[in-house]
Amino acid sequence: MSFLSSANLFNKTTLPVSHENIVQTIQTFTDNIFLNRDGATSGHKWDRGSDYHLDVPAKQGPATTMTKQLVETYNTYTNFDGQSDYWSCRISEHKSIDEDLYREKIVGNLNGSVFKKETGEWELPEKLSYRCTNEKNYFHAIESVTVLHDNVFLESASAENVSSPSGGWVEIEALYKFSPVLKKRVFNEWVYVVKPFKVSGDSSTEVSYVLSIRSDHNQDGHKSEHVPAYYVSIEKLQYNYTTKQFTWLMCTASDCKGIVPQFVQNIMINKAVVHDVPLFFSYIIK
């Protein structure tokens, strides 16, 4: 059962059990987007969408200035386990990002992992749910986040190194308010946090991931008080310590349900997700 199919719902007993398989699957999926961008003709095809040039705050010494940031978009259809899903992807490459900003603000907020200067190693946060509950501070459509399960570790990951696992699950219920005229949407998700690790064969580059898949919790949407919606998503954070470039990729397949047809959502999704970039950088650079 593919965890990247929007048709598949998971609970604590049916979650993917291999950390290595999770990382390999999402790494292959996201690497293929970059291969398409670079002109590869084999593998799964992603179509180039619009490019957006957005005002994003940046640090220039002690001062904060606004810069034009390119955000690229891509789209594709997938068919996992017989389910056709429309995926949207955004990619932004941020130059001159110093190590402290990357470690403390970017990874600290988007992934939640903590860099221990005394050991030079990354550790998962004390509560994996931190990056989920903190998200509403910069993605303003999120009204509330309820943590259902926290710090759920895979047997294979925790057995490898009980004191410092490489990844773990948290289950959440998130309430979104997209518009005053639409009912609120409720999303039930399992979120898997993968702490940063060095890329094989490139000691100057490290990546981390956050995977979100569907939970089978509360699929009736509180008896129609809210509209039950869903998304599956992958977030990739990549940093090169030599060039000081941070690359941020996010791809998602989603359905907000309700009265908005899926084809309309597909048309609008790219324009919606690109604005997460300036919202986040406005939060961490003040």
Coordinates of C-alpha atoms in Angstrom, one line a residue:
M1 CA 0.0 0.0 0.0
S2 CA 1.6 3.2 -1.2
F3 CA 1.7 6.0 1.4
L4 CA 1.8 8.6 -1.4
S5 CA -1.7 7.6 -2.6
S6 CA -4.4 9.9 -1.4
A7 CA -6.8 6.9 -1.3
N8 CA -5.0 5.3 1.6
L9 CA -5.7 6.2 5.2
F10 CA -3.5 5.1 8.1
N11 CA -3.7 4.5 11.8
K12 CA -1.1 3.7 14.4
T13 CA -1.1 0.0 13.5
T14 CA -0.9 0.4 9.7
L15 CA 1.8 3.2 9.4
P16 CA 4.8 2.5 7.2
V17 CA 7.3 0.5 9.3
S18 CA 10.7 1.1 7.6
H19 CA 12.5 4.5 8.0
E20 CA 14.8 3.5 5.1
N21 CA 11.9 2.8 2.8
I22 CA 10.2 6.1 3.7
V23 CA 13.3 8.1 3.0
Q24 CA 14.1 6.3 -0.2
T25 CA 10.6 6.6 -1.6
I26 CA 10.3 10.4 -0.9
Q27 CA 13.9 11.0 -2.0
T28 CA 13.3 9.3 -5.4
F29 CA 9.9 11.1 -5.8
T30 CA 11.4 14.6 -5.2
D31 CA 14.7 13.9 -7.0
N32 CA 12.7 13.2 -10.1
I33 CA 11.3 16.7 -10.1
F34 CA 14.8 18.2 -10.3
L35 CA 15.8 15.7 -13.0
N36 CA 12.8 16.9 -15.1
R37 CA 13.8 20.5 -14.4
D38 CA 17.3 19.8 -15.6
G39 CA 16.0 18.2 -18.9
A40 CA 16.0 14.5 -18.1
T41 CA 13.8 12.6 -20.5
S42 CA 13.4 9.4 -18.5
G43 CA 11.4 8.8 -15.3
H44 CA 8.1 10.3 -14.2
K45 CA 7.3 13.5 -16.1
W46 CA 6.6 16.8 -14.3
D47 CA 5.2 19.7 -16.3
R48 CA 6.7 23.2 -15.7
G49 CA 4.1 25.6 -14.4
S50 CA 4.3 29.4 -14.0
D51 CA 7.3 31.1 -12.4
Y52 CA 6.5 33.6 -9.6
H53 CA 8.8 36.5 -8.6
L54 CA 7.8 37.4 -5.0
D55 CA 9.0 39.9 -2.5
V56 CA 10.7 38.0 0.3
P57 CA 12.6 39.6 3.2
A58 CA 16.4 38.9 3.4
K59 CA 19.2 39.8 5.8
Q60 CA 21.9 42.1 4.5
G61 CA 24.2 42.4 7.5
P62 CA 22.2 43.8 10.3
A63 CA 19.5 45.2 8.0
T64 CA 16.5 43.6 6.5
T65 CA 15.7 44.2 2.8
M66 CA 13.1 42.9 0.4
T67 CA 14.4 40.9 -2.6
K68 CA 12.7 39.3 -5.6
Q69 CA 12.6 35.6 -5.0
L70 CA 12.0 33.2 -7.9
V71 CA 9.5 30.4 -7.0
E72 CA 9.1 27.7 -9.7
T73 CA 6.0 25.5 -10.0
Y74 CA 5.5 22.0 -11.4
N75 CA 2.6 19.6 -11.8
T76 CA 2.0 16.0 -12.6
Y77 CA -0.5 13.2 -12.3
T78 CA 0.4 10.0 -10.4
N79 CA -1.4 6.6 -10.1
F80 CA -0.5 4.9 -6.9
D81 CA -2.7 1.9 -6.0
G82 CA -5.1 2.8 -8.8
Q83 CA -5.7 6.3 -7.4
S84 CA -5.2 9.2 -9.8
D85 CA -3.8 12.2 -8.0
Y86 CA -2.9 15.7 -9.2
W87 CA 0.4 16.9 -7.6
S88 CA 1.5 20.5 -7.3
C89 CA 5.1 21.4 -6.5
R90 CA 7.0 24.6 -5.7
I91 CA 10.8 25.1 -5.6
S92 CA 12.7 28.1 -4.3
E93 CA 16.4 28.5 -4.1
H94 CA 17.6 31.0 -1.5
K95 CA 21.2 32.4 -1.7
S96 CA 23.4 33.8 1.1
I97 CA 21.7 31.9 3.9
D98 CA 24.1 31.7 6.8
E99 CA 24.4 28.5 8.9
D100 CA 22.7 29.9 12.0
L101 CA 19.6 31.1 10.1
Y102 CA 19.4 27.8 8.3
R103 CA 19.8 25.7 11.5
E104 CA 17.9 27.7 14.0
K105 CA 15.1 29.4 12.0
I106 CA 14.6 27.3 8.9
V107 CA 15.1 23.8 10.1
G108 CA 14.0 24.7 13.6
N109 CA 10.6 25.8 12.3
L110 CA 9.9 23.8 9.2
N111 CA 11.3 20.5 10.4
G112 CA 11.7 21.0 14.2
S113 CA 15.0 19.2 14.5
V114 CA 17.7 20.8 16.8
F115 CA 21.4 21.1 16.0
K116 CA 23.6 20.4 19.0
K117 CA 26.8 22.5 18.7
E118 CA 28.6 20.5 21.4
T119 CA 28.3 17.3 19.3
G120 CA 27.9 18.7 15.8
E121 CA 24.8 16.4 15.4
W122 CA 21.1 16.9 14.7
E123 CA 18.5 15.6 17.1
L124 CA 14.8 15.3 16.7
P125 CA 12.9 17.7 19.0
E126 CA 11.6 16.7 22.4
K127 CA 8.1 16.8 20.9
L128 CA 7.8 16.0 17.2
S129 CA 4.5 17.9 17.2
Y130 CA 6.3 21.2 17.6
R131 CA 6.7 21.9 13.9
C132 CA 3.0 21.1 13.4
T133 CA 1.6 23.3 16.2
N134 CA 4.1 26.1 15.3
E135 CA 3.0 26.2 11.7
K136 CA -0.1 28.3 12.4
N137 CA 2.2 31.2 13.3
Y138 CA 3.2 31.7 9.7
F139 CA 0.6 29.9 7.6
H140 CA -2.4 31.9 8.6
A141 CA -5.1 29.7 7.1
I142 CA -4.5 27.3 9.9
E143 CA -6.8 28.1 12.8
S144 CA -5.9 25.3 15.2
V145 CA -3.8 22.1 15.5
T146 CA -4.8 19.3 17.9
V147 CA -2.1 16.7 18.6
L148 CA -3.6 13.2 18.7
H149 CA -0.4 11.1 19.0
D150 CA 3.1 12.4 19.5
N151 CA 6.6 10.8 19.3
V152 CA 5.6 7.6 17.6
F153 CA 8.8 5.9 16.6
L154 CA 9.3 3.0 14.2
E155 CA 10.8 -0.2 15.6
S156 CA 13.4 -0.2 12.9
A157 CA 14.4 3.4 13.5
S158 CA 14.5 3.2 17.3
A159 CA 16.3 -0.1 17.4
E160 CA 19.1 1.3 15.2
N161 CA 19.8 4.0 17.8
V162 CA 17.3 4.2 20.7
S163 CA 18.7 7.5 22.0
S164 CA 18.7 9.3 18.7
P165 CA 16.2 8.0 16.1
S166 CA 16.3 9.4 12.6
G167 CA 12.6 10.0 12.3
G168 CA 9.3 9.7 14.0
W169 CA 5.5 10.2 13.5
V170 CA 3.0 12.6 15.0
E171 CA -0.8 12.5 14.3
I172 CA -2.7 15.8 14.1
E173 CA -6.1 17.2 13.4
A174 CA -5.7 20.7 11.8
L175 CA -8.6 23.1 11.3
Y176 CA -8.2 25.5 8.3
K177 CA -10.2 28.6 7.4
F178 CA -9.5 29.5 3.8
S179 CA -12.3 32.0 3.2
P180 CA -15.1 33.7 5.2
V181 CA -17.7 32.4 2.8
L182 CA -16.5 28.7 3.0
K183 CA -17.0 26.2 5.8
K184 CA -13.8 25.4 7.8
R185 CA -11.9 22.4 6.6
V186 CA -10.6 19.7 8.9
F187 CA -7.5 17.7 7.9
N188 CA -6.4 14.6 9.8
E189 CA -2.8 13.7 9.1
W190 CA 0.1 11.6 10.1
V191 CA 3.3 13.6 9.9
Y192 CA 6.8 11.9 9.6
V193 CA 9.8 14.1 10.5
V194 CA 13.2 13.1 9.1
K195 CA 16.1 14.9 10.8
P196 CA 18.8 16.5 8.5
F197 CA 21.5 14.1 7.2
K198 CA 24.4 14.5 4.8
V199 CA 23.9 13.5 1.2
S200 CA 25.8 10.4 0.1
G201 CA 29.0 11.4 -1.7
D202 CA 28.6 15.2 -0.9
S203 CA 29.7 16.1 2.6
S204 CA 28.8 19.8 2.1
T205 CA 25.1 19.2 1.4
E206 CA 22.4 17.9 3.8
V207 CA 18.7 17.3 3.5
S208 CA 15.8 16.8 5.7
Y209 CA 12.2 15.8 5.0
V210 CA 8.7 16.2 6.4
L211 CA 6.1 13.7 5.0
S212 CA 2.4 14.1 5.6
I213 CA -0.1 11.3 4.8
R214 CA -3.7 10.7 5.6
S215 CA -5.0 9.6 9.0
D216 CA -8.2 7.6 9.3
H217 CA -9.2 9.6 12.4
N218 CA -12.6 11.4 12.4
Q219 CA -13.5 11.1 8.7
D220 CA -17.0 12.5 9.3
G221 CA -15.7 16.0 10.0
H222 CA -17.4 16.4 13.4
K223 CA -20.8 15.4 11.9
S224 CA -20.6 18.0 9.2
E225 CA -19.7 21.0 11.4
H226 CA -16.6 21.2 9.3
V227 CA -15.8 19.8 5.9
P228 CA -13.3 16.8 6.0
A229 CA -10.5 17.5 3.5
Y230 CA -7.2 15.8 2.9
Y231 CA -3.7 16.3 1.6
V232 CA -0.6 14.2 1.1
S233 CA 2.7 16.2 1.0
I234 CA 6.5 16.1 1.0
E235 CA 8.6 19.0 2.2
K236 CA 12.4 18.8 1.4
L237 CA 14.9 21.2 2.9
Q238 CA 18.4 21.1 1.4
Y239 CA 21.4 23.2 2.4
N240 CA 24.9 23.5 0.9
Y241 CA 27.4 24.6 3.5
T242 CA 29.9 25.7 0.8
T243 CA 27.6 27.8 -1.3
K244 CA 25.3 28.8 1.5
Q245 CA 22.3 28.1 -0.7
F246 CA 19.1 26.8 0.8
T247 CA 16.7 25.0 -1.5
W248 CA 13.1 24.5 -0.4
L249 CA 10.8 22.1 -2.2
M250 CA 7.2 21.3 -1.3
C251 CA 4.8 19.1 -3.3
T252 CA 1.3 18.1 -2.5
A253 CA -1.8 16.3 -3.7
S254 CA -4.9 17.6 -2.0
D255 CA -8.7 17.9 -2.1
C256 CA -10.5 20.6 0.0
K257 CA -13.8 19.0 -0.8
G258 CA -17.0 21.1 -0.4
I259 CA -18.4 23.1 -3.3
V260 CA -15.1 23.8 -5.1
P261 CA -14.7 21.3 -8.0
Q262 CA -11.4 19.4 -8.1
F263 CA -10.4 20.8 -11.5
V264 CA -10.8 24.4 -10.2
Q265 CA -8.6 23.5 -7.2
N266 CA -6.0 22.1 -9.6
I267 CA -5.9 25.4 -11.5
M268 CA -5.5 27.4 -8.3
I269 CA -3.2 25.3 -6.3
N270 CA 0.2 26.6 -7.7
K271 CA -0.7 30.2 -7.1
A272 CA -1.8 29.3 -3.5
V273 CA 1.3 27.4 -2.4
V274 CA 3.9 29.8 -3.7
H275 CA 2.8 32.4 -1.2
D276 CA 3.9 30.2 1.7
V277 CA 7.5 31.3 0.8
P278 CA 7.2 35.0 1.6
L279 CA 4.9 34.3 4.6
F280 CA 7.5 32.0 6.2
F281 CA 10.5 34.3 5.6
S282 CA 8.5 37.2 6.9
Y283 CA 8.1 35.2 10.1
I284 CA 11.7 34.2 10.6
I285 CA 13.4 37.5 9.4
K286 CA 12.1 40.4 11.3

